[in-house]
Coordinates of N, CA and C and ligand atoms in Angstrom, one line a residue:
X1 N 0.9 -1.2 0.0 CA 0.0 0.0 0.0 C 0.9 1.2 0.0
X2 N 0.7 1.9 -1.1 CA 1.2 3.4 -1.0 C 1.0 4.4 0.1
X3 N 1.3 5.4 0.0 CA 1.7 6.4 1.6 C 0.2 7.0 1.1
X4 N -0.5 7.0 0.3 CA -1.6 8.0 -0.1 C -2.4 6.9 0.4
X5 N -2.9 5.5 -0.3 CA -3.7 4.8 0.6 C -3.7 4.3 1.9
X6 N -2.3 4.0 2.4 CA -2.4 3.8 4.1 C -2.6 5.4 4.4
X7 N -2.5 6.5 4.3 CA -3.2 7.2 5.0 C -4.4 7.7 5.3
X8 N -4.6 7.5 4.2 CA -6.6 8.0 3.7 C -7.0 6.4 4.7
X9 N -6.6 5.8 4.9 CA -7.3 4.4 5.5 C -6.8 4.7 6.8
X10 N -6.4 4.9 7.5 CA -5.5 5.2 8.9 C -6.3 6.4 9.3
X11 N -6.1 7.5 8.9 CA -6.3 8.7 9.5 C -7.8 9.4 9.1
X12 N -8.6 10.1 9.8 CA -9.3 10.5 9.8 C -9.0 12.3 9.4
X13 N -9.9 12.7 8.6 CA -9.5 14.4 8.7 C -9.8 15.4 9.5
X14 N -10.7 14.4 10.5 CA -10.9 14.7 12.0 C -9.8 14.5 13.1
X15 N -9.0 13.8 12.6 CA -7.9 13.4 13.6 C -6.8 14.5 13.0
X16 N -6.4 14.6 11.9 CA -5.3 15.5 11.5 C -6.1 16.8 11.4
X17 N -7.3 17.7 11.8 CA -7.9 18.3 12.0 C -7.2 18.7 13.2
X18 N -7.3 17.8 14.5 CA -7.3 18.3 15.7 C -5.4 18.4 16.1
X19 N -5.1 17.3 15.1 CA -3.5 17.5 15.3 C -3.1 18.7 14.9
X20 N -3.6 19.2 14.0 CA -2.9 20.8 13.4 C -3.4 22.3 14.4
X21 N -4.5 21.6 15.8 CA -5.2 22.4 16.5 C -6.4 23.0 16.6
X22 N -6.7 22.5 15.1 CA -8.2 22.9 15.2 C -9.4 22.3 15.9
X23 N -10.3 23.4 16.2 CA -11.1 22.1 17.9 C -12.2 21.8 17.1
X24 N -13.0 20.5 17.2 CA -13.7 19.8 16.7 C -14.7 19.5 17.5
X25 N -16.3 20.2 17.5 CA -17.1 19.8 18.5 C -17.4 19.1 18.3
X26 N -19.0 18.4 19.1 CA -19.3 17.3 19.4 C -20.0 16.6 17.8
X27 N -20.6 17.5 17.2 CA -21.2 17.3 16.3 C -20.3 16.6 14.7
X28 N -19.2 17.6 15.2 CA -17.6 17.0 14.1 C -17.8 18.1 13.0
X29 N -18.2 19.5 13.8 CA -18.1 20.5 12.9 C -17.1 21.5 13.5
X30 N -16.9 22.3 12.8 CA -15.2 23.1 13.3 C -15.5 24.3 12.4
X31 N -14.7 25.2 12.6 CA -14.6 26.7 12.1 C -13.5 26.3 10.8
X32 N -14.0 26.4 9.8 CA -13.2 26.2 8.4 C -12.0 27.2 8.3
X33 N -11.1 26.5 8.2 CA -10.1 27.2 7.8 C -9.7 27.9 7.1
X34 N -10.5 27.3 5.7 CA -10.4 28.0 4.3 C -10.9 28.8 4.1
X35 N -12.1 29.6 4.8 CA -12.4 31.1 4.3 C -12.4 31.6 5.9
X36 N -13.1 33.2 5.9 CA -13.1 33.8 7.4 C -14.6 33.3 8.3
X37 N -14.4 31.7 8.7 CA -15.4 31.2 9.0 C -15.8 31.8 10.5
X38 N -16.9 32.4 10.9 CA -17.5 32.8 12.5 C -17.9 31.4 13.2
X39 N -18.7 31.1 12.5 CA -19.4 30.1 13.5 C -19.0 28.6 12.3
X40 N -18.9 28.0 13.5 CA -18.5 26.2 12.7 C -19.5 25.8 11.7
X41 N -18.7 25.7 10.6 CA -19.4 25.5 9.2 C -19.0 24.6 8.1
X42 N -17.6 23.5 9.3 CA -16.7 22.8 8.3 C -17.3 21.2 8.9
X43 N -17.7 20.8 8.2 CA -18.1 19.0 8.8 C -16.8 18.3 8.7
X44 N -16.1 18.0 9.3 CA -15.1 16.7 9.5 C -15.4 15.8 9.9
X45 N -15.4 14.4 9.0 CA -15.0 13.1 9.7 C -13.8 12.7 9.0
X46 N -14.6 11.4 8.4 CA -13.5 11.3 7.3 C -13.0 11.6 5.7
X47 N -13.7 12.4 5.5 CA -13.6 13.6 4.4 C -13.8 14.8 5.2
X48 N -13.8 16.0 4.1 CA -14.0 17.2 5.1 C -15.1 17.7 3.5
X49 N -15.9 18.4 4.4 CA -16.8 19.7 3.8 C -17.3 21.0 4.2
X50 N -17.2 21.9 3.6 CA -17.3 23.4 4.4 C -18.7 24.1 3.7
X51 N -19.5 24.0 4.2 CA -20.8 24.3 4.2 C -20.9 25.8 3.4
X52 N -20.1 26.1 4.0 CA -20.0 28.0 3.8 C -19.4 28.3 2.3
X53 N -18.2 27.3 2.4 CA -17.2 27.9 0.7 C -17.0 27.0 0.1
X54 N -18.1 25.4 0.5 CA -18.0 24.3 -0.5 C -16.9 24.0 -0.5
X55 N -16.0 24.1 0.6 CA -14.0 23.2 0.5 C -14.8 22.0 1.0
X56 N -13.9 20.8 -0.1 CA -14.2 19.4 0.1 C -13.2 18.9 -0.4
X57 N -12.9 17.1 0.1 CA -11.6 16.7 -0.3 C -11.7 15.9 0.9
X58 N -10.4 15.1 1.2 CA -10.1 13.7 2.0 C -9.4 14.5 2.9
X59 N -8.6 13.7 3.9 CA -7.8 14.3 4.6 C -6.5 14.8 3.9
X60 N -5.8 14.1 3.0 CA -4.5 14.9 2.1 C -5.0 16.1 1.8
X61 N -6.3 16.1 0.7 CA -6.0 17.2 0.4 C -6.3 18.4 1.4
X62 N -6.3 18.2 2.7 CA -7.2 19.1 3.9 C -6.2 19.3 4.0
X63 N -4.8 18.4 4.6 CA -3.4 18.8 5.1 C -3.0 20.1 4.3
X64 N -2.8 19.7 2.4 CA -1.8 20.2 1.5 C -2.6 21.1 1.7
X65 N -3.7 21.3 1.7 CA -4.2 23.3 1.8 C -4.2 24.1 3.0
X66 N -4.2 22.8 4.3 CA -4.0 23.7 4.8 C -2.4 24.1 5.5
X67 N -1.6 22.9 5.0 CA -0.1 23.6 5.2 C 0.6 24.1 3.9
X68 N -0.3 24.4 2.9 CA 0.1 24.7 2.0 C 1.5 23.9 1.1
X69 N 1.3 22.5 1.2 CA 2.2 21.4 0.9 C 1.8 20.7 -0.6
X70 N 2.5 19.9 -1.3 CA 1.9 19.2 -2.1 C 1.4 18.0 -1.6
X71 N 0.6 17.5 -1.8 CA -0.2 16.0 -1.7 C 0.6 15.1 -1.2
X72 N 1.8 14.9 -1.9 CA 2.9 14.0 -1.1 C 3.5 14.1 -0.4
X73 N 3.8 15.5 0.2 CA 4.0 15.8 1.7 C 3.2 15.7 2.5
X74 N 2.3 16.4 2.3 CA 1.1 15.8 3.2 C 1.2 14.6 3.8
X75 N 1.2 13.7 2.6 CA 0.9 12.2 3.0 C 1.9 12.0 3.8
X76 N 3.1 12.2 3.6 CA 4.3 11.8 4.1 C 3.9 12.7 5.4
X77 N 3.9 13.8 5.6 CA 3.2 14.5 7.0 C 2.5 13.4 8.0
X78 N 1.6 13.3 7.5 CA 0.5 12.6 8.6 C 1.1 11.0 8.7
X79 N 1.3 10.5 7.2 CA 2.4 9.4 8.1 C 2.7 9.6 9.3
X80 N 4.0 10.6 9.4 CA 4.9 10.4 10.3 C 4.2 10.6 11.5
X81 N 3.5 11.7 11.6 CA 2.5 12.2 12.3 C 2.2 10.7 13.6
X82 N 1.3 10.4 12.2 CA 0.4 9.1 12.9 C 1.5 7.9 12.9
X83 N 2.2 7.9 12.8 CA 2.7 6.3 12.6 C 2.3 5.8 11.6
X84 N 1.7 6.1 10.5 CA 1.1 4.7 9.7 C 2.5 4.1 8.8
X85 N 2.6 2.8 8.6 CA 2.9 2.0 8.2 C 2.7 2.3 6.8
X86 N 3.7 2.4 5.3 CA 3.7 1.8 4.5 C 4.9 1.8 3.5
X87 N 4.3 0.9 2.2 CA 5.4 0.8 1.3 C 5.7 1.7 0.8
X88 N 6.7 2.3 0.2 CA 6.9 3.2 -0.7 C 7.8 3.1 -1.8
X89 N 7.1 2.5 -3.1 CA 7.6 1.6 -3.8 C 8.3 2.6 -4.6
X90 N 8.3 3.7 -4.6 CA 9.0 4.6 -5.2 C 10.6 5.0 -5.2
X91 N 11.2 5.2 -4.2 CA 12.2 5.3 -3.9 C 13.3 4.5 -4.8
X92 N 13.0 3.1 -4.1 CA 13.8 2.4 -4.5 C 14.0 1.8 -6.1
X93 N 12.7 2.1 -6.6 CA 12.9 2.0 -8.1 C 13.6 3.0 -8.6
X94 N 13.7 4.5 -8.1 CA 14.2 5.5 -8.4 C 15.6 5.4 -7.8
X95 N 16.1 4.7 -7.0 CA 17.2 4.8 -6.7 C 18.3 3.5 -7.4
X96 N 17.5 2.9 -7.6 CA 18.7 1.5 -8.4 C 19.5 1.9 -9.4
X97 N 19.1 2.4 -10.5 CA 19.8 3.0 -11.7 C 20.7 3.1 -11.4
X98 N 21.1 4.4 -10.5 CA 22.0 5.2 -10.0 C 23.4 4.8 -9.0
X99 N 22.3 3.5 -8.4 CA 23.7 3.1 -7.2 C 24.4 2.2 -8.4
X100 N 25.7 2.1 -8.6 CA 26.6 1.7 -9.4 C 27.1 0.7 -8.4
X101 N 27.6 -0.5 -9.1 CA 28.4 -1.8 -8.3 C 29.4 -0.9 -8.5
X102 N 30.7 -1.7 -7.4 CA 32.0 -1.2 -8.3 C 32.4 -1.3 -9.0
X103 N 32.1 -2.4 -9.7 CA 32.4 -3.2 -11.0 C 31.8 -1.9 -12.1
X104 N 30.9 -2.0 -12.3 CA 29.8 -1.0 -12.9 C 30.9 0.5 -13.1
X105 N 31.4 0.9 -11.8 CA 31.9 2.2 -11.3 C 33.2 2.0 -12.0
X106 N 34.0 0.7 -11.9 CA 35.4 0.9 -12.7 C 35.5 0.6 -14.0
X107 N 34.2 -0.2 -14.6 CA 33.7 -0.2 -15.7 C 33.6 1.5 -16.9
X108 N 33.3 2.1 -15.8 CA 32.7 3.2 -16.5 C 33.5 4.3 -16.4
X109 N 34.9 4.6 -15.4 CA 36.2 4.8 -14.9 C 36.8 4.3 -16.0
X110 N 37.6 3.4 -16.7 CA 38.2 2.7 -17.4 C 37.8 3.0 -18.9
X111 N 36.2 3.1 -19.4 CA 35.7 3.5 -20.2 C 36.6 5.1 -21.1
X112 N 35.9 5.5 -19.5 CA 36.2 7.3 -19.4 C 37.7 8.0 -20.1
X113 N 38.3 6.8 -18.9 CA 39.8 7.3 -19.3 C 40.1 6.8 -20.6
X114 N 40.1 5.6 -21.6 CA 40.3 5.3 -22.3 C 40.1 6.6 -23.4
X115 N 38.7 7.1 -23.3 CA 38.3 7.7 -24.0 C 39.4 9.3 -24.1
X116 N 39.2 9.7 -22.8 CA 40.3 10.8 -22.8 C 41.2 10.9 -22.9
X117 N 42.0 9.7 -23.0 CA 43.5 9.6 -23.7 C 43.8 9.1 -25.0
X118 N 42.7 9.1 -25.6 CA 42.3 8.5 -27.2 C 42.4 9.7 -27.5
X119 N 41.8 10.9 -27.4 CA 41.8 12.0 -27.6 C 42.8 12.6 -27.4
X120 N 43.2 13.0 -26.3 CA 44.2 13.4 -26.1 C 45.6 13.1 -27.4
X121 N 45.7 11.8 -27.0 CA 46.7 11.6 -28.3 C 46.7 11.3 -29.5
X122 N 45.4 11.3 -30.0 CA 45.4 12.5 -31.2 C 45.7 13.6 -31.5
X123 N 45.4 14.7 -30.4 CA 45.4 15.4 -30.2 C 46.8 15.9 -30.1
X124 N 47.9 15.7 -29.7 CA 49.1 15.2 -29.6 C 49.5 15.4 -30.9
X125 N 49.1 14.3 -31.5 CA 49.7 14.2 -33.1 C 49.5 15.0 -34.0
X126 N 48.3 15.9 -33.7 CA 48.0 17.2 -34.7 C 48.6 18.2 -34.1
X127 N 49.7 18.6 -33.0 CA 50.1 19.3 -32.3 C 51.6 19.6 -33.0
X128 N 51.7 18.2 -33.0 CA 53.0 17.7 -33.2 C 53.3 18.1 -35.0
X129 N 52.4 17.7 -35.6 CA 52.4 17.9 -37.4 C 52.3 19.8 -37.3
X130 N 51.4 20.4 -36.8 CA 50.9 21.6 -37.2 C 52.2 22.6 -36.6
X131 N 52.3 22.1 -35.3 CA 53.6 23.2 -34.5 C 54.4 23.0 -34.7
X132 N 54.8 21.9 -35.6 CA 56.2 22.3 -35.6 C 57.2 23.5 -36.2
X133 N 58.2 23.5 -35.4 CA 59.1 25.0 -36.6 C 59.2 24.7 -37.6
X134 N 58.9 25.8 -38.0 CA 59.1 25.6 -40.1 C 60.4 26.5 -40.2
X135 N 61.3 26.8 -39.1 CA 63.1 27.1 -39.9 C 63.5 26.4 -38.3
X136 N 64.9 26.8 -38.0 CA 65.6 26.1 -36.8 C 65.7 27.5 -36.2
X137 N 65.6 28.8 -36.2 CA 65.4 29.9 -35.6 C 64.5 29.8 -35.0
X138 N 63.3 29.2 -35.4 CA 61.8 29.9 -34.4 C 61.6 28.9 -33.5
X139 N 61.0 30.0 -32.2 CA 60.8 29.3 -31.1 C 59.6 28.2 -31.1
X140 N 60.3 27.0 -30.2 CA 59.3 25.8 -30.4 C 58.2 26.2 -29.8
X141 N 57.0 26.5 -30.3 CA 55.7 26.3 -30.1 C 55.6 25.2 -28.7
X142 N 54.5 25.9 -27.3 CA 54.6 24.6 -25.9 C 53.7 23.7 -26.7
X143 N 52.6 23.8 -27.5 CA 51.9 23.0 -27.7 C 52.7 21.5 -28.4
X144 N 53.9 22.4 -29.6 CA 54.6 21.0 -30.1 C 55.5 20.8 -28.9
X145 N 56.2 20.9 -28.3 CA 56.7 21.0 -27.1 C 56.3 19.7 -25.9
X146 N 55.0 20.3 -25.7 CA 54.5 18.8 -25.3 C 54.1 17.9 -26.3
X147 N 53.6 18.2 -27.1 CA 53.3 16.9 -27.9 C 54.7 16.0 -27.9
X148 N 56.1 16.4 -28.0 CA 57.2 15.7 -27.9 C 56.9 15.1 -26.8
X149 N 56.9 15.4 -25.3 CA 57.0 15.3 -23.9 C 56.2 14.4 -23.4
X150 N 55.2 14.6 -24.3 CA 53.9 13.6 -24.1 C 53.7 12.4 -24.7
X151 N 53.9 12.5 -25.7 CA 53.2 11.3 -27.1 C 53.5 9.7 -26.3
X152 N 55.1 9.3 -25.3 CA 55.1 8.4 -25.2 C 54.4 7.8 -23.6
X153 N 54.2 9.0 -22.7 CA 54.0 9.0 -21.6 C 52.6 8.5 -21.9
X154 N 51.3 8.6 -23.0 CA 49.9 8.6 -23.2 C 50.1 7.4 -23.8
X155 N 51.0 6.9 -24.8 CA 50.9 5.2 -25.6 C 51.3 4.5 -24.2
X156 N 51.9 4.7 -23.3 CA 52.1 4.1 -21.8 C 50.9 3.7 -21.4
X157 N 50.4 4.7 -21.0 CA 48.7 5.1 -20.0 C 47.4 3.9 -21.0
X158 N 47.9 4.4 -22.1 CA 47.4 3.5 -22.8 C 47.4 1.9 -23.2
X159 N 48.6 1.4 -22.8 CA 48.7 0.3 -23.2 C 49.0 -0.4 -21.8
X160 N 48.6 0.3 -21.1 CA 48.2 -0.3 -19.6 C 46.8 -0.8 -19.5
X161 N 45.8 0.5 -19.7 CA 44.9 -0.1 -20.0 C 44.1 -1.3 -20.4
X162 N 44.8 -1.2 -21.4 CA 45.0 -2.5 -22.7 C 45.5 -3.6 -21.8
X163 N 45.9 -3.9 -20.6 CA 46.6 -4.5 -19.9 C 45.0 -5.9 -20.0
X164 N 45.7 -7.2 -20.0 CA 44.6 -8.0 -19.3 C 44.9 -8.3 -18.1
X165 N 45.5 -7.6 -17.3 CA 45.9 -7.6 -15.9 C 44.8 -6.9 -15.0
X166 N 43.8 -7.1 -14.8 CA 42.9 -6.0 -14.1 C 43.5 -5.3 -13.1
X167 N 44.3 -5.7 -12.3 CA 44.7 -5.3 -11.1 C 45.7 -4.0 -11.4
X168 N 46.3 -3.9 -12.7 CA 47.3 -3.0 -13.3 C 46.3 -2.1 -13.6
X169 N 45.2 -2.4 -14.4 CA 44.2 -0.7 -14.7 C 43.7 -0.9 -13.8
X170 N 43.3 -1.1 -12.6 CA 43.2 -0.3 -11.5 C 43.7 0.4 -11.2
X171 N 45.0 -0.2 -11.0 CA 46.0 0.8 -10.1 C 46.2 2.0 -11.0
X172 N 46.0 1.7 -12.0 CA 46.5 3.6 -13.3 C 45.2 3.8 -13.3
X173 N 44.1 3.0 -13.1 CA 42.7 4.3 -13.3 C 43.1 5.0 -11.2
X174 N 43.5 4.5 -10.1 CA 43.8 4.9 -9.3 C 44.0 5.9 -9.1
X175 N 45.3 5.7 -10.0 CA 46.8 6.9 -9.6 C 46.3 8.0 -10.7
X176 N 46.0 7.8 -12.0 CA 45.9 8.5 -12.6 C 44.7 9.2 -13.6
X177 N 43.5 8.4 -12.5 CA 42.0 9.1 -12.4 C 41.8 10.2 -12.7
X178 N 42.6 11.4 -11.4 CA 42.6 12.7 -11.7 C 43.1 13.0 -12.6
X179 N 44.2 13.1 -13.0 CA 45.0 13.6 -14.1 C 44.0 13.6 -15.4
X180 N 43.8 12.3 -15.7 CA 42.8 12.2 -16.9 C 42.1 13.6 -16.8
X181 N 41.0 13.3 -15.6 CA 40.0 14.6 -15.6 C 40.7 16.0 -15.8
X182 N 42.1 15.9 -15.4 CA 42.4 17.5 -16.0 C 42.6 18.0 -17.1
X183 N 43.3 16.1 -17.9 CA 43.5 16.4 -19.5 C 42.0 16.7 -19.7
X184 N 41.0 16.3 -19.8 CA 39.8 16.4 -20.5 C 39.3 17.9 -20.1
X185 N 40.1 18.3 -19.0 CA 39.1 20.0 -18.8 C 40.0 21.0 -19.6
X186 N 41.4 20.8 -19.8 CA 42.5 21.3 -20.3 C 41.8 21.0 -22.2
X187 N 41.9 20.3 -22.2 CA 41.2 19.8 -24.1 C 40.1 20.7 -24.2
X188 N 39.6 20.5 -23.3 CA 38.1 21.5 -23.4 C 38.7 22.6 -23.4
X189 N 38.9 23.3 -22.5 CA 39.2 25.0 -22.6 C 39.9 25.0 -24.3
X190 N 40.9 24.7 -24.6 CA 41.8 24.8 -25.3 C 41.0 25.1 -26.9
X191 N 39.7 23.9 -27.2 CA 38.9 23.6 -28.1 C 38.2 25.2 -27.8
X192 N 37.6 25.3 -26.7 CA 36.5 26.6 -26.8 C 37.4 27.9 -27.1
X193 N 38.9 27.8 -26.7 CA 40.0 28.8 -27.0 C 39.8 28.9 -28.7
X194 N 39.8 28.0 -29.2 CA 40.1 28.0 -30.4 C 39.0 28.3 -31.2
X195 N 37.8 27.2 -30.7 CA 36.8 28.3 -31.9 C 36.5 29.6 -31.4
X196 N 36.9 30.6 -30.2 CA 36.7 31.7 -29.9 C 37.7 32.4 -31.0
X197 N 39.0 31.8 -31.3 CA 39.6 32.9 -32.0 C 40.5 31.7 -33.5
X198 N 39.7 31.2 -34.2 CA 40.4 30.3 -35.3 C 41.8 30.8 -35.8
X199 N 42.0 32.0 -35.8 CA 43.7 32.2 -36.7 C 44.0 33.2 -35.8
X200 N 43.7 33.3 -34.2 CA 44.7 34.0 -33.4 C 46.1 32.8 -32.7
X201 N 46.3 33.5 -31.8 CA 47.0 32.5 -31.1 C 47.9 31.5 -31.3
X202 N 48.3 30.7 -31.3 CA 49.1 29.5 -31.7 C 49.1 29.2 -33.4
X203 N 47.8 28.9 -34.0 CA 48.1 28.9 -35.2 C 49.0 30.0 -36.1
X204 N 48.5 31.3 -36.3 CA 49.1 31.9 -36.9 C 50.7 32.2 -36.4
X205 N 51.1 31.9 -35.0 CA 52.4 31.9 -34.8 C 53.3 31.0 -35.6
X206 N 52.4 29.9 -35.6 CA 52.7 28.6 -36.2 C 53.2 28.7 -38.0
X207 N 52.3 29.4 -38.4 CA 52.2 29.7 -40.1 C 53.1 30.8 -40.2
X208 N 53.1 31.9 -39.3 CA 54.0 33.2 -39.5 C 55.3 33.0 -40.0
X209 N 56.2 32.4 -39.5 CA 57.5 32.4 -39.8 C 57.9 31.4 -41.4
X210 N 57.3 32.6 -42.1 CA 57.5 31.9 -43.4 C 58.7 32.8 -43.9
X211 N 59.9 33.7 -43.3 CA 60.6 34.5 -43.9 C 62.3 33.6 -43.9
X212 N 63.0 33.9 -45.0 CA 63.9 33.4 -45.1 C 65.3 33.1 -43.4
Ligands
LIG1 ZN1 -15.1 27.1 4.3

């Protein structure tokens, strides 16, 4: 049973009437809340009705208007309220997806990194072709720079990976989890750098030094 039907079955809107303070005479009529009621004009039992401004509805919707809550707080209100007992099949369907095994978790770790250092050293190799100096005067470009520095440190990372050792990409998704994440935020800037300015920066330093 859902939190909406154990409570409509549990609770009266006479009972959660009197829990919120409102006094309920003999009759199970009460001063309505919902408009500027003088004299008792609200029938409570286990519905409610207000004689005066026609408010009608179960006990939820009595709570949600009158604590000004949605329906499922309410419910969840007077639950707690009352004690009532129920299932709440919701949650946990909503929550499974989400909880990852670890397996699941290094699965998808392993994936990640794979991916960002696939990139990366591509990335690398068009660094390495485009920056390089075009005479032995001009200053090495950092981008070709690292691409030298890098190229073999990333076929490393990578062919660890590639390991059928599980316990070995562990230990490099481990150690070098983070790192990945900074190459991938570092790639990112650099890409948004670039379509911000296509022939500033690096490229045209790159192409400039076409003089004898
Ligand atoms: Zn009323």
């Amino acid at each position: 049973m859902n939190v909406f039907e154990a409570v409509k079955q549990s609770v009266t809107t006479r009972q959660a009437a009197e829990h919120f303070g409102i006094r309920v005479g003999r009759n199970e009529m009460c001063v309505c809340p919902f408009h500027a009621d003088k004299h008792p004009s609200m029938k409570v039992d286990r519905r409610f009705h207000c004689f005066g401004c026609q408010a009608d509805g179960d006990v939820i919707d009595f709570v949600s208007r009158l604590e000004a809550v949605s329906p499922k707080e309410a419910a969840l209100m007077l639950a707690q309220a009352f004690s009532v007992p129920y299932e709440d099949k919701e949650p946990p369907r909503r929550r499974k997806p989400r909880q990852e095994t670890p397996e699941q978790q290094f699965r998808r770790m392993e994936r990640y990194c794979f991916r960002v250092l696939c990139e990366y050293r591509n990335q690398l190799g068009r660094w390495k072709r485009d920056y390089a100096p075009k005479a032995p005067e001009d200053d090495w470009n950092p981008l070709f720079v690292e691409a030298l520095q890098k190229q073999d440190y990333v076929d490393y990372l990578l062919d660890t990976l590639l390991s059928p050792d599980m316990e070995e990409r562990a230990a490099l998704i481990a150690s070098y989890g983070k790192e990945v994440r900074t190459i991938e935020r570092r790639m990112a800037e650099l890409e948004a750098g670039a379509a911000a300015g296509r022939d500033g920066g690096h490229r045209s330093r790159a192409a400039a030094p076409e003089r004898p």
